[in-house]
Tab-separated table of C-alpha atoms in Angstrom:
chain	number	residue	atom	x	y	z
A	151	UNK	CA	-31.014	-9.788	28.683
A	152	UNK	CA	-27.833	-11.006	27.216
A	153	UNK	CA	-27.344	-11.054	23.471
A	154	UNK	CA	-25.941	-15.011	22.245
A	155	UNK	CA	-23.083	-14.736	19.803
A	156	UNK	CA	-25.491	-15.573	16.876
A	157	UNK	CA	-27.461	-12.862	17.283
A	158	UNK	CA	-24.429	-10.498	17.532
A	159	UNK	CA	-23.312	-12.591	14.157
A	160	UNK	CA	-26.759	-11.429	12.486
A	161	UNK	CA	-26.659	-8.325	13.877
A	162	UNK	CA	-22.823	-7.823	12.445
A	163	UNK	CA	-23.989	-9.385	8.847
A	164	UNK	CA	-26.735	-6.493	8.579
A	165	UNK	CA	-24.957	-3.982	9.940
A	166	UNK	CA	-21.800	-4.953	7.794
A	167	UNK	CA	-23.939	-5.515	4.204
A	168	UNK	CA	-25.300	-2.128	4.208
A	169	UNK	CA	-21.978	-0.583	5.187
A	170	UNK	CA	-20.188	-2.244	2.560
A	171	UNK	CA	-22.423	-1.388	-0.160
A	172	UNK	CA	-20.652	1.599	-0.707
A	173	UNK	CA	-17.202	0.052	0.005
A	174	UNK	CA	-14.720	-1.483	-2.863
A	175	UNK	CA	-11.752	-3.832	-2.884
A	176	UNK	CA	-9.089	-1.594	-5.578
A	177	UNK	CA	-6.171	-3.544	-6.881
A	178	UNK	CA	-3.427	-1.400	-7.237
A	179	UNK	CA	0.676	-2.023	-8.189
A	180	UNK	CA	3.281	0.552	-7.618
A	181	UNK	CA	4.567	0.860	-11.541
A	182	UNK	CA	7.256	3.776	-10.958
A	183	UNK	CA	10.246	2.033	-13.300
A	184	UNK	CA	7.734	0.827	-15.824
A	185	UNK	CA	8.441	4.056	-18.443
A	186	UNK	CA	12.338	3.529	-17.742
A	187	UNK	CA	11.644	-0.438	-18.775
A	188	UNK	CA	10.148	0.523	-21.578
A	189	UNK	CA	12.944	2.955	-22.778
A	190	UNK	CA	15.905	0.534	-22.250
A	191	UNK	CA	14.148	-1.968	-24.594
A	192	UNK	CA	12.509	-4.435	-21.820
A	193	UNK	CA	9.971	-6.860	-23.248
A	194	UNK	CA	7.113	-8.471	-20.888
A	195	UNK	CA	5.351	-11.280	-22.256
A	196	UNK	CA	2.642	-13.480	-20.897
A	197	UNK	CA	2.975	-16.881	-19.387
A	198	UNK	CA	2.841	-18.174	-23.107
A	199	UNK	CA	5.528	-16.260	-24.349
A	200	UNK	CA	3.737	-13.652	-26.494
A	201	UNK	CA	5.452	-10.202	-26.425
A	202	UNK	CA	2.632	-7.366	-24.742
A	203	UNK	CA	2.617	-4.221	-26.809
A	204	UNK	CA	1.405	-2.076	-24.088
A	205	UNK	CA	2.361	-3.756	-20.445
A	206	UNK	CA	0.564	-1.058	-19.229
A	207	UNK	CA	-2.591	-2.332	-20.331
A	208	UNK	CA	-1.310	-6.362	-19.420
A	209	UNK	CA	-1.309	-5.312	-16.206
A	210	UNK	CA	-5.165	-3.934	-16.450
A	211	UNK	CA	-6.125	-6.615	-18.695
A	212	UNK	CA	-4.151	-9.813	-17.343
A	213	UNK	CA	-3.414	-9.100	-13.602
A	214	UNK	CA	-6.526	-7.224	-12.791
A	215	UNK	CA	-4.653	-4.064	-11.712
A	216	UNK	CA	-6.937	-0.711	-11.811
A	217	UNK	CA	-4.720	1.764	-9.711
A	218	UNK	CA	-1.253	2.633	-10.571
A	219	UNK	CA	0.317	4.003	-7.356
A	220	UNK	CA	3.954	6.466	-8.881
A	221	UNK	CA	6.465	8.001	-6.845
A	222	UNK	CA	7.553	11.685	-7.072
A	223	UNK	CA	10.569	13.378	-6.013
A	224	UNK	CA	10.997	17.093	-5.753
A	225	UNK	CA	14.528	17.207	-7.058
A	226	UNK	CA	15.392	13.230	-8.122
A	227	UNK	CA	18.834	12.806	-7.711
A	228	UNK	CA	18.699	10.183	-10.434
A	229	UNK	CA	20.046	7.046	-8.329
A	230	UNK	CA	18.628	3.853	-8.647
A	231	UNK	CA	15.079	4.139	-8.850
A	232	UNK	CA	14.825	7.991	-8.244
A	233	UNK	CA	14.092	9.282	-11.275
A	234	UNK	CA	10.579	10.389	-11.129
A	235	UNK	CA	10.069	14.238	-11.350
A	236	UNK	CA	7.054	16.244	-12.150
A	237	UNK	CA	7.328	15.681	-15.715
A	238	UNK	CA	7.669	12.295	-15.551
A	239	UNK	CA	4.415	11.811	-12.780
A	240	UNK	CA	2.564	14.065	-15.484
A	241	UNK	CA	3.809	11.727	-18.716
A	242	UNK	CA	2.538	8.301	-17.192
A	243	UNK	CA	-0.348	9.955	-15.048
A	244	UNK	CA	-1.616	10.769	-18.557
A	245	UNK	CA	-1.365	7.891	-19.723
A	246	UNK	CA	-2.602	5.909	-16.969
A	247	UNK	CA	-6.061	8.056	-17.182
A	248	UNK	CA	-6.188	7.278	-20.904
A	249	UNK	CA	-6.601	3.316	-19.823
A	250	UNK	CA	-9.274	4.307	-17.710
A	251	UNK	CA	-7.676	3.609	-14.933
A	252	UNK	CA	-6.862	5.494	-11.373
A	253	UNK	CA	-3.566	6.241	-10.284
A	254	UNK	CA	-1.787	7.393	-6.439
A	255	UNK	CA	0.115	9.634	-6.387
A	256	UNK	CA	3.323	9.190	-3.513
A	257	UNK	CA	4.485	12.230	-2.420
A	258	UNK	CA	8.199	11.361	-0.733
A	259	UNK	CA	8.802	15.247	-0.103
A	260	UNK	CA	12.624	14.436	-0.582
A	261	UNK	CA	15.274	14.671	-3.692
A	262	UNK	CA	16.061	10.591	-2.965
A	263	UNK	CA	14.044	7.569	-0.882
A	264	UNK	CA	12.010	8.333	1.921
A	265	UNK	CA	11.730	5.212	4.207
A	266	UNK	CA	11.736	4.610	8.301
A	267	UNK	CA	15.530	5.265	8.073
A	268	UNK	CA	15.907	8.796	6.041
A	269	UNK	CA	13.640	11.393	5.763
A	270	UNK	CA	15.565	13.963	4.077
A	271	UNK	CA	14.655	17.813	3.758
A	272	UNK	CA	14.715	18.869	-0.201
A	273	UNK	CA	17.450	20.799	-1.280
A	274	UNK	CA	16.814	24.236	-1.143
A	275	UNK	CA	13.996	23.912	0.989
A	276	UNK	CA	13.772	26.394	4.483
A	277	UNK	CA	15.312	24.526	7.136
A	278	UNK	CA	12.878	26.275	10.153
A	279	UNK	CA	9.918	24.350	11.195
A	280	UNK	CA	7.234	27.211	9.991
A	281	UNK	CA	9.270	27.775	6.705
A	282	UNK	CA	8.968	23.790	5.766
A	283	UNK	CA	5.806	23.788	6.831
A	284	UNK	CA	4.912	26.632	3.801
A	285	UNK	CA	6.755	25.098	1.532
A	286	UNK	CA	5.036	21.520	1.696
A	287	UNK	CA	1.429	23.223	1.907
A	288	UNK	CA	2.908	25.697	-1.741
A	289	UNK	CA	4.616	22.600	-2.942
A	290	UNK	CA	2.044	20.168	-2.437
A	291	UNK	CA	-0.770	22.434	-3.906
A	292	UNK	CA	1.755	23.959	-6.824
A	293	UNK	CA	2.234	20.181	-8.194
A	294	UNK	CA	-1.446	18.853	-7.826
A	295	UNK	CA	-2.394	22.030	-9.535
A	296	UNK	CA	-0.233	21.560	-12.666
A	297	UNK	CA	-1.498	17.499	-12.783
A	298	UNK	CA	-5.083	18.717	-12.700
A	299	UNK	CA	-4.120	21.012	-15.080
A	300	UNK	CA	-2.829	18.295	-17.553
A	301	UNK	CA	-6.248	16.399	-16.979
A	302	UNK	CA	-4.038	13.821	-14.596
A	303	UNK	CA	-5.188	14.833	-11.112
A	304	UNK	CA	-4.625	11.855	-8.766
A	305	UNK	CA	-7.323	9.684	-7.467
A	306	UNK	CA	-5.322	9.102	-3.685
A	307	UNK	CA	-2.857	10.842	-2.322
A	308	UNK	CA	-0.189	10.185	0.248
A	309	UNK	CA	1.895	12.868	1.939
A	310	UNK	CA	4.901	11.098	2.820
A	311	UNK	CA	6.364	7.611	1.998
A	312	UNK	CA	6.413	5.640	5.225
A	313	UNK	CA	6.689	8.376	7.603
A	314	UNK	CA	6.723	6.084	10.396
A	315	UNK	CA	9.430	8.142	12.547
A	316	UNK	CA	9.090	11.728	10.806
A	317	UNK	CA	9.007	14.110	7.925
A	318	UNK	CA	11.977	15.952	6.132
A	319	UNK	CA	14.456	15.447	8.487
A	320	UNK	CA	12.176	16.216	11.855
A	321	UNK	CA	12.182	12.603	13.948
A	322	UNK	CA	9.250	11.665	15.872
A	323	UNK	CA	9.000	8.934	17.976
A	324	UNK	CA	5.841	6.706	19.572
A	325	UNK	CA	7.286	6.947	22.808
A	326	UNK	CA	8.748	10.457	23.540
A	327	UNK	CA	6.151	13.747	23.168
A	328	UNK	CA	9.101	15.264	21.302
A	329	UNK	CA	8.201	16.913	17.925
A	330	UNK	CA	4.558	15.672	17.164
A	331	UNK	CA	2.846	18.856	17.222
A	332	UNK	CA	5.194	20.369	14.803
A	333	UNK	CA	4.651	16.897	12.875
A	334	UNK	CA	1.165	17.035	12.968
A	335	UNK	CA	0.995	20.875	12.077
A	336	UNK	CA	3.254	19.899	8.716
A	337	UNK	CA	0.998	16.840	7.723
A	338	UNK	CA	-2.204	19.251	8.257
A	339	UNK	CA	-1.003	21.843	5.920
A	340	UNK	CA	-0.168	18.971	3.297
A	341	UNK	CA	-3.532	17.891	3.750
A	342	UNK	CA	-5.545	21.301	3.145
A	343	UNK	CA	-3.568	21.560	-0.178
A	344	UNK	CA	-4.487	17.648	-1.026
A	345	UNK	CA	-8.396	19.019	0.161
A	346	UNK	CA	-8.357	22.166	-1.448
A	347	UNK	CA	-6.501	21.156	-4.699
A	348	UNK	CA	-8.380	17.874	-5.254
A	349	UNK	CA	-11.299	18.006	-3.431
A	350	UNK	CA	-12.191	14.242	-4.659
A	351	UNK	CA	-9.011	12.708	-3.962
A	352	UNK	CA	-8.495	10.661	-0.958
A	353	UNK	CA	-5.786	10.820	1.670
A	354	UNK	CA	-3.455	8.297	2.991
A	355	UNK	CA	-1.167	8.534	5.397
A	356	UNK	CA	1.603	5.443	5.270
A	357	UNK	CA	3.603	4.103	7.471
A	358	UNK	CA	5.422	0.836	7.749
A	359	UNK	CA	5.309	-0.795	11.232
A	360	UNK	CA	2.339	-3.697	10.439
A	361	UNK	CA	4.496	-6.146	12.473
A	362	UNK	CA	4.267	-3.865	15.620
A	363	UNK	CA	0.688	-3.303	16.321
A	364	UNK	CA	1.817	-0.746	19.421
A	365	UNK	CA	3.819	1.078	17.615
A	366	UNK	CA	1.281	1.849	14.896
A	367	UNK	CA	-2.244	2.212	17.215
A	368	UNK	CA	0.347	5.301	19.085
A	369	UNK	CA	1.034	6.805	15.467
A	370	UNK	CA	-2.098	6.919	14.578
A	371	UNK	CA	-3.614	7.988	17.539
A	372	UNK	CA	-0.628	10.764	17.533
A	373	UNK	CA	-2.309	11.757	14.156
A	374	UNK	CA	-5.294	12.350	15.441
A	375	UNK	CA	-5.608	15.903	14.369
A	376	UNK	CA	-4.433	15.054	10.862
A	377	UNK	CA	-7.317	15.257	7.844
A	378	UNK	CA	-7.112	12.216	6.140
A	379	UNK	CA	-8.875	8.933	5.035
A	380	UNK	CA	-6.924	6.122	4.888
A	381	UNK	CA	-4.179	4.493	6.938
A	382	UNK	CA	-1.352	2.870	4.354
A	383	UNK	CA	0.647	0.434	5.333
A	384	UNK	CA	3.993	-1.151	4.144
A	385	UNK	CA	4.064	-5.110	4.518
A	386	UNK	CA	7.039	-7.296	3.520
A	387	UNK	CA	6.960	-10.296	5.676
A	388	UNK	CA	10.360	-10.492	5.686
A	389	UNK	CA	10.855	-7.510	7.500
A	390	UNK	CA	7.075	-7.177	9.119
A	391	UNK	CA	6.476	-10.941	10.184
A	392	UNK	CA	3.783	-13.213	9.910
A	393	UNK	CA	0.240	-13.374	8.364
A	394	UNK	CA	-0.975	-13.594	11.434
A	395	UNK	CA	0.584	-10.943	13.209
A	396	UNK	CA	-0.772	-8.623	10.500
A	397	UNK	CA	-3.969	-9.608	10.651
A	398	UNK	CA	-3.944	-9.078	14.309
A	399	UNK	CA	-2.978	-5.327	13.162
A	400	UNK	CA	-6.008	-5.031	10.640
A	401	UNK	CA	-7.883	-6.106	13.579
A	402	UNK	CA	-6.938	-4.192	15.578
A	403	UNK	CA	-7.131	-1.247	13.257
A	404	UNK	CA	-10.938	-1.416	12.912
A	405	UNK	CA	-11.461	-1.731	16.403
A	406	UNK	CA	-9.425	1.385	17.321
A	407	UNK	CA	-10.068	3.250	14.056
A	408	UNK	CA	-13.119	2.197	12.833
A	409	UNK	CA	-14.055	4.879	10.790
A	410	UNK	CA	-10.412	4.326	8.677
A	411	UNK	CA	-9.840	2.866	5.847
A	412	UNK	CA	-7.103	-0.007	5.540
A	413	UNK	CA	-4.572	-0.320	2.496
A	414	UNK	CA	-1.638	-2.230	2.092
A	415	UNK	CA	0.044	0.630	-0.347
A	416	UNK	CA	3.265	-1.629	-0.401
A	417	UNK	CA	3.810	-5.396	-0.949
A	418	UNK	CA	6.301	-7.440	-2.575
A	419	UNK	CA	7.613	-11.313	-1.929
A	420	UNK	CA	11.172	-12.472	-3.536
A	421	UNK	CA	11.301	-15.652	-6.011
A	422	UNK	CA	14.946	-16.130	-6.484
A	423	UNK	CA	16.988	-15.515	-3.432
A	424	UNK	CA	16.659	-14.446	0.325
A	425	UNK	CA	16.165	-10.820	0.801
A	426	UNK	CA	18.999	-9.117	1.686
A	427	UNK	CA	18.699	-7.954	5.799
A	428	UNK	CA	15.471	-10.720	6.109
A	429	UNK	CA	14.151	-9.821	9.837
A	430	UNK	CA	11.740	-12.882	9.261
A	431	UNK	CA	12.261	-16.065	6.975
A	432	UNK	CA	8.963	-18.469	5.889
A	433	UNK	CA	10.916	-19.949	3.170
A	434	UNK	CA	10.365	-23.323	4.440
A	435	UNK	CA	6.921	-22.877	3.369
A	436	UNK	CA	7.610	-20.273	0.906
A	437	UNK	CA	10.481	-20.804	-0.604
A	438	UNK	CA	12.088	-18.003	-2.543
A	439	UNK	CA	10.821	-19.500	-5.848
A	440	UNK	CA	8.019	-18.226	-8.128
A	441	UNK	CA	5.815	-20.911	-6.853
A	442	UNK	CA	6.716	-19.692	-3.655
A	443	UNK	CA	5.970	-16.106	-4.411
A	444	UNK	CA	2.727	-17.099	-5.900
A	445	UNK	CA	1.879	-19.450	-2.741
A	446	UNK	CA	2.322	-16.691	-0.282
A	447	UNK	CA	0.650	-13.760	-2.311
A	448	UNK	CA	-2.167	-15.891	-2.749
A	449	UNK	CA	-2.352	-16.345	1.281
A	450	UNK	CA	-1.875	-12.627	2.096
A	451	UNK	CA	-4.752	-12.105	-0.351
A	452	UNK	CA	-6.984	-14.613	0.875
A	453	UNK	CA	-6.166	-12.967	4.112
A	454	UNK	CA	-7.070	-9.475	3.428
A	455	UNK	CA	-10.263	-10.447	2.071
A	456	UNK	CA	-11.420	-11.184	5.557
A	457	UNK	CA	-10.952	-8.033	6.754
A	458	UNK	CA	-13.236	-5.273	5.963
A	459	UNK	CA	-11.235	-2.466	6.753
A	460	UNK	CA	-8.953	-2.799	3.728
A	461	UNK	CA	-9.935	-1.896	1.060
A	462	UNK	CA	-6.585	-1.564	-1.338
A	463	UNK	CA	-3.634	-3.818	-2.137
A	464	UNK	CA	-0.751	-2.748	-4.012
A	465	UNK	CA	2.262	-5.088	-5.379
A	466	UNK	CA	4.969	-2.649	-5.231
A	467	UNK	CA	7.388	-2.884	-8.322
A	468	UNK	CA	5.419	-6.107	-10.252
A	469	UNK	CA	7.362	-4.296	-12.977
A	470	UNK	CA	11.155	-5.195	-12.296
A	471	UNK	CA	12.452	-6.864	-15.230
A	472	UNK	CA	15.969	-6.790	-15.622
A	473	UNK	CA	17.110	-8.877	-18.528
A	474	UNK	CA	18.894	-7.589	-21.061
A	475	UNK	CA	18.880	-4.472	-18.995
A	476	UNK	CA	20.451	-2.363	-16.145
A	477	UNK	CA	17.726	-0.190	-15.323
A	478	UNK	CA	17.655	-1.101	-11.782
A	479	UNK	CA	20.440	-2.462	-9.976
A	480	UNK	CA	20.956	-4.060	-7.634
A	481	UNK	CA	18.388	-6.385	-8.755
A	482	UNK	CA	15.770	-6.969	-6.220
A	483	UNK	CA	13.993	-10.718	-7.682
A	484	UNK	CA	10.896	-9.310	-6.130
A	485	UNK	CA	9.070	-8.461	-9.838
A	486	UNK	CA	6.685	-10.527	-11.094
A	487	UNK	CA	8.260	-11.376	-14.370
A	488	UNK	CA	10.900	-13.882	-15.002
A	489	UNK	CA	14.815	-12.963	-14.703
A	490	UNK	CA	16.384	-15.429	-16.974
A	491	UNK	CA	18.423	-17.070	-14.790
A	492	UNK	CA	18.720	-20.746	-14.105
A	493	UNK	CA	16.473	-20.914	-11.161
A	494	UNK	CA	13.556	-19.262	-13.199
A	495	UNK	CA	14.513	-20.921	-16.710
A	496	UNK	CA	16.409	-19.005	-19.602
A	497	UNK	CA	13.216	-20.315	-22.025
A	498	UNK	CA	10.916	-18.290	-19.938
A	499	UNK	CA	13.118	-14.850	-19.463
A	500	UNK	CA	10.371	-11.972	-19.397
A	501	UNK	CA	7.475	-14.334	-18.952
A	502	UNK	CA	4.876	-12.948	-16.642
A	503	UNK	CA	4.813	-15.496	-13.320
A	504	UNK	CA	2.110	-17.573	-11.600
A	505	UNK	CA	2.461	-14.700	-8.799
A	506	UNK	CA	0.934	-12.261	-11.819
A	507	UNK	CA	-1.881	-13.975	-12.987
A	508	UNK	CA	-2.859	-14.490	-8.587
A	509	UNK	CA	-3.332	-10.891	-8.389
A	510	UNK	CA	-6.830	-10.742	-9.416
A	511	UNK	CA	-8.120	-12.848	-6.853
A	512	UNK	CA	-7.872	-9.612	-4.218
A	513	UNK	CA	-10.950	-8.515	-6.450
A	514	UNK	CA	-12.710	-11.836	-6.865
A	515	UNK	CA	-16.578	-11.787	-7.069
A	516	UNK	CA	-16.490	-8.576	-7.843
A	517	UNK	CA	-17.952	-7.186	-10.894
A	518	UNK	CA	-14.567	-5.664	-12.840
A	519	UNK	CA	-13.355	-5.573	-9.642
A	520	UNK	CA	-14.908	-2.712	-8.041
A	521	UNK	CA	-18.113	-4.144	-6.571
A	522	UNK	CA	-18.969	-4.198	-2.515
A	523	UNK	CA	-17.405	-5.847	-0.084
A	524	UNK	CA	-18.494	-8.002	2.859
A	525	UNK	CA	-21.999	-9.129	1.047
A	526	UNK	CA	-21.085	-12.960	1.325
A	527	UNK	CA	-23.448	-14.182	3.830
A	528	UNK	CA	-22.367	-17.857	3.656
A	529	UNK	CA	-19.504	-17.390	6.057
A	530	UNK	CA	-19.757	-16.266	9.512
A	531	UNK	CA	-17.456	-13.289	10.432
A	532	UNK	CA	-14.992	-13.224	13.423
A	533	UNK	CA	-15.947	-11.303	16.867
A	534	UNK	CA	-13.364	-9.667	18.762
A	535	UNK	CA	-13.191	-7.559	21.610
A	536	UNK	CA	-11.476	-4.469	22.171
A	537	UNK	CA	-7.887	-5.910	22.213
A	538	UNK	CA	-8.642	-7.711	19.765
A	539	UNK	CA	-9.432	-11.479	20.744
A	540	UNK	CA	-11.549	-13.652	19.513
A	541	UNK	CA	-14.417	-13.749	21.668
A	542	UNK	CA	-17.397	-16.586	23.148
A	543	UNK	CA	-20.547	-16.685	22.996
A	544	UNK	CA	-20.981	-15.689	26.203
A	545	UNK	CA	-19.183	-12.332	26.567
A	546	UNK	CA	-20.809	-9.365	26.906
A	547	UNK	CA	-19.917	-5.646	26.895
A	548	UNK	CA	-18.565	-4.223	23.479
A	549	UNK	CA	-17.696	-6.160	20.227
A	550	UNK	CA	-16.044	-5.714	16.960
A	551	UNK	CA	-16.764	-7.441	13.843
A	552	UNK	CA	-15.337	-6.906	10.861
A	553	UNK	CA	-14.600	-3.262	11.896
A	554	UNK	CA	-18.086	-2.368	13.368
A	555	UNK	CA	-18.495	-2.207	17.094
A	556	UNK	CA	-21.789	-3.948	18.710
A	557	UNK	CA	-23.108	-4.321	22.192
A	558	UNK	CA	-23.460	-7.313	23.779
A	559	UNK	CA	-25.035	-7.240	27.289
């Protein structure tokens, strides 16, 4: 007998409650410049204008953050933004702890940025595939060794920084069988060091093509033989596209990986100026204002929310605060504090923004932001098939709702 949709619905709600009860929604922000803000003399204050003594904590206190994701480098060649050795991870990991909160820890396994266009091999570093893949199994487990030693062990861990086309300087791509097992052999050894080192931490694996659901179902199913917990994802709509074509991904992603966890390690929307090399432009709806900023934060969060599958969101560099400074240059306008300049308003230079303060909301209904997830029973979740469209009430064969298959027949 065939199963109507609202019995599939009920069927989703019950099956969905008791999986989420063990399942949280963790606020995160990527604070790597924050220690170099605070040396040069930055001041953050809050939409009133009071000075914050400890940012650190305005961040927990005020924007609801309880994850601080930080970059390391293995030898930082001290360019813009790549300044964060092992002493410096170590410093603010301590630090972060002490607040009581949990930190990432981004493992770029290069001297400068790792990104979809340069993966670079350390310096120093064996240059033949079995010889790297030693040294990032003894690298990896030499530097989570010394942060558990310090009392700073990380709470997640990613080996690589969007590693979406390969890993110190070996290229992989979706559509050629070139190079993957030697990939996946490298990202397995990272992982048993990550398992072995920090047996509570959990894994992510980040890459940063949410605008190309084909291209990231083949990574990922590349991966397979990978240990690891959670898929990470890089999304800035002006390279990645629309809200709804990354929902379609997150979709997608707990019919095909159900059993995966969904973050969104990296996320950050400009509020002065277009982004230099903008793929994708929604400034007619979001301008490139902070009200803009705020507006479309606000709709990627509301978003999210109906997906069970993710379970993290991270504002990457909230920190960026450049006046009276030249910490970080050129000057991105993608921070969440005010710059100063006339299209902010010199009386509010340094002012946290409304983008800040809509931060929170990822958590709301939450108890201190850490309760389950997917408990409301007062609105109906989506049902999707397999490709993930939405589906009648009269389909039958298998269904997906918010990331748990059923059977209709």
């Amino acid at each position: 007998m065939r199963i109507h949709l609202h019995l599939l619905l009920l069927a989703a709600f019950v099956v969905t409650g008791s999986h989420a009860a063990g399942q949280t929604r963790l606020l995160g922000a990527d604070l790597s410049m924050l220690p170099v803000y605070e040396k040069a003399g930055a001041v953050y204050r809050d939409a009133s204008g009071q000075t914050q003594a400890d940012p650190l904590l305005f961040f927990r206190d005020k924007g609801g953050v309880r994850c601080v994701r930080l970059r390391l480098f293995v030898n930082p060649t001290g360019e813009t933004g790549v300044v964060q050795d092992l002493d410096f991870v170590k410093t603010f990991a301590r630090r972060i702890k002490a607040a009581g909160m949990k930190w990432m820890l981004d493992f770029h396994y290069s001297d400068t940025w790792a990104d979809p266009s340069k993966q670079h091999l350390p310096q120093g570093w064996p240059t033949d595939p079995a010889g790297i893949e030693q040294t990032l199994c003894t690298y990896t487990a030499e530097t989570l060794q010394s942060l558990v030693a310090e009392g700073a062990g990380p709470d997640y861990i990613q080996i690589g920084n969007e590693i979406s086309y390969g890993l110190c300087d070996l290229k992989v791509n979706t559509g050629s069988d070139s190079n993957w097992s030697t990939f996946c052999s490298w990202l397995s050894a990272a992982a048993r060091a990550c398992r072995e080192q920090c047996p509570d931490a959990k894994i992510i694996v980040h890459t940063e093509r949410a605008g190309q659901w084909s291209t990231t179902r083949s990574f990922y199913e590349r991966i397979a033989s990978v240990d690891y917990d959670i898929i990470g994802l890089s999304y800035y709509p002006f390279w990645h596209n629309s809200l709804a074509v990354l929902s379609s991904t997150l979709t997608n992603l707990a019919a095909t990986f159900p059993q995966k966890e969904v973050m969104i390690v990296e996320y950050a929307y400009n509020n002065a100026w277009t982004p230099g090399g903008a793929t994708y432009d929604f400034s007619t709806q979001y301008p490139y204002t902070p009200d803009g900023q705020r507006a479309f934060t606000e709709a990627l969060i509301a978003e999210l929310r109906t997906h069970a599958n993710v379970t993290g969101f991270f504002y990457w560099m909230p920190e960026e605060n450049p006046a009276g400074n030249h910490v970080y240059e050129p000057w991105l306008n993608r921070g969440l504090f005010a710059n100063g300049y006339a299209s902010v308003g010199q009386a509010n230079a340094n002012c946290a923004l409304p983008a800040f303060y809509s931060l929170s909301k990822f958590t709301e209904g939450q108890e201190d932001g850490v309760s389950a997830i997917g408990t409301d029973r007062r609105r109906r979740p989506a049902v999707y098939d397999l490709a993930g469209r939405t589906l009648t009430a009269h389909h039958h064969g298998i269904a997906v709702s918010q990331g748990h298959k059923a059977v209709m027949p």
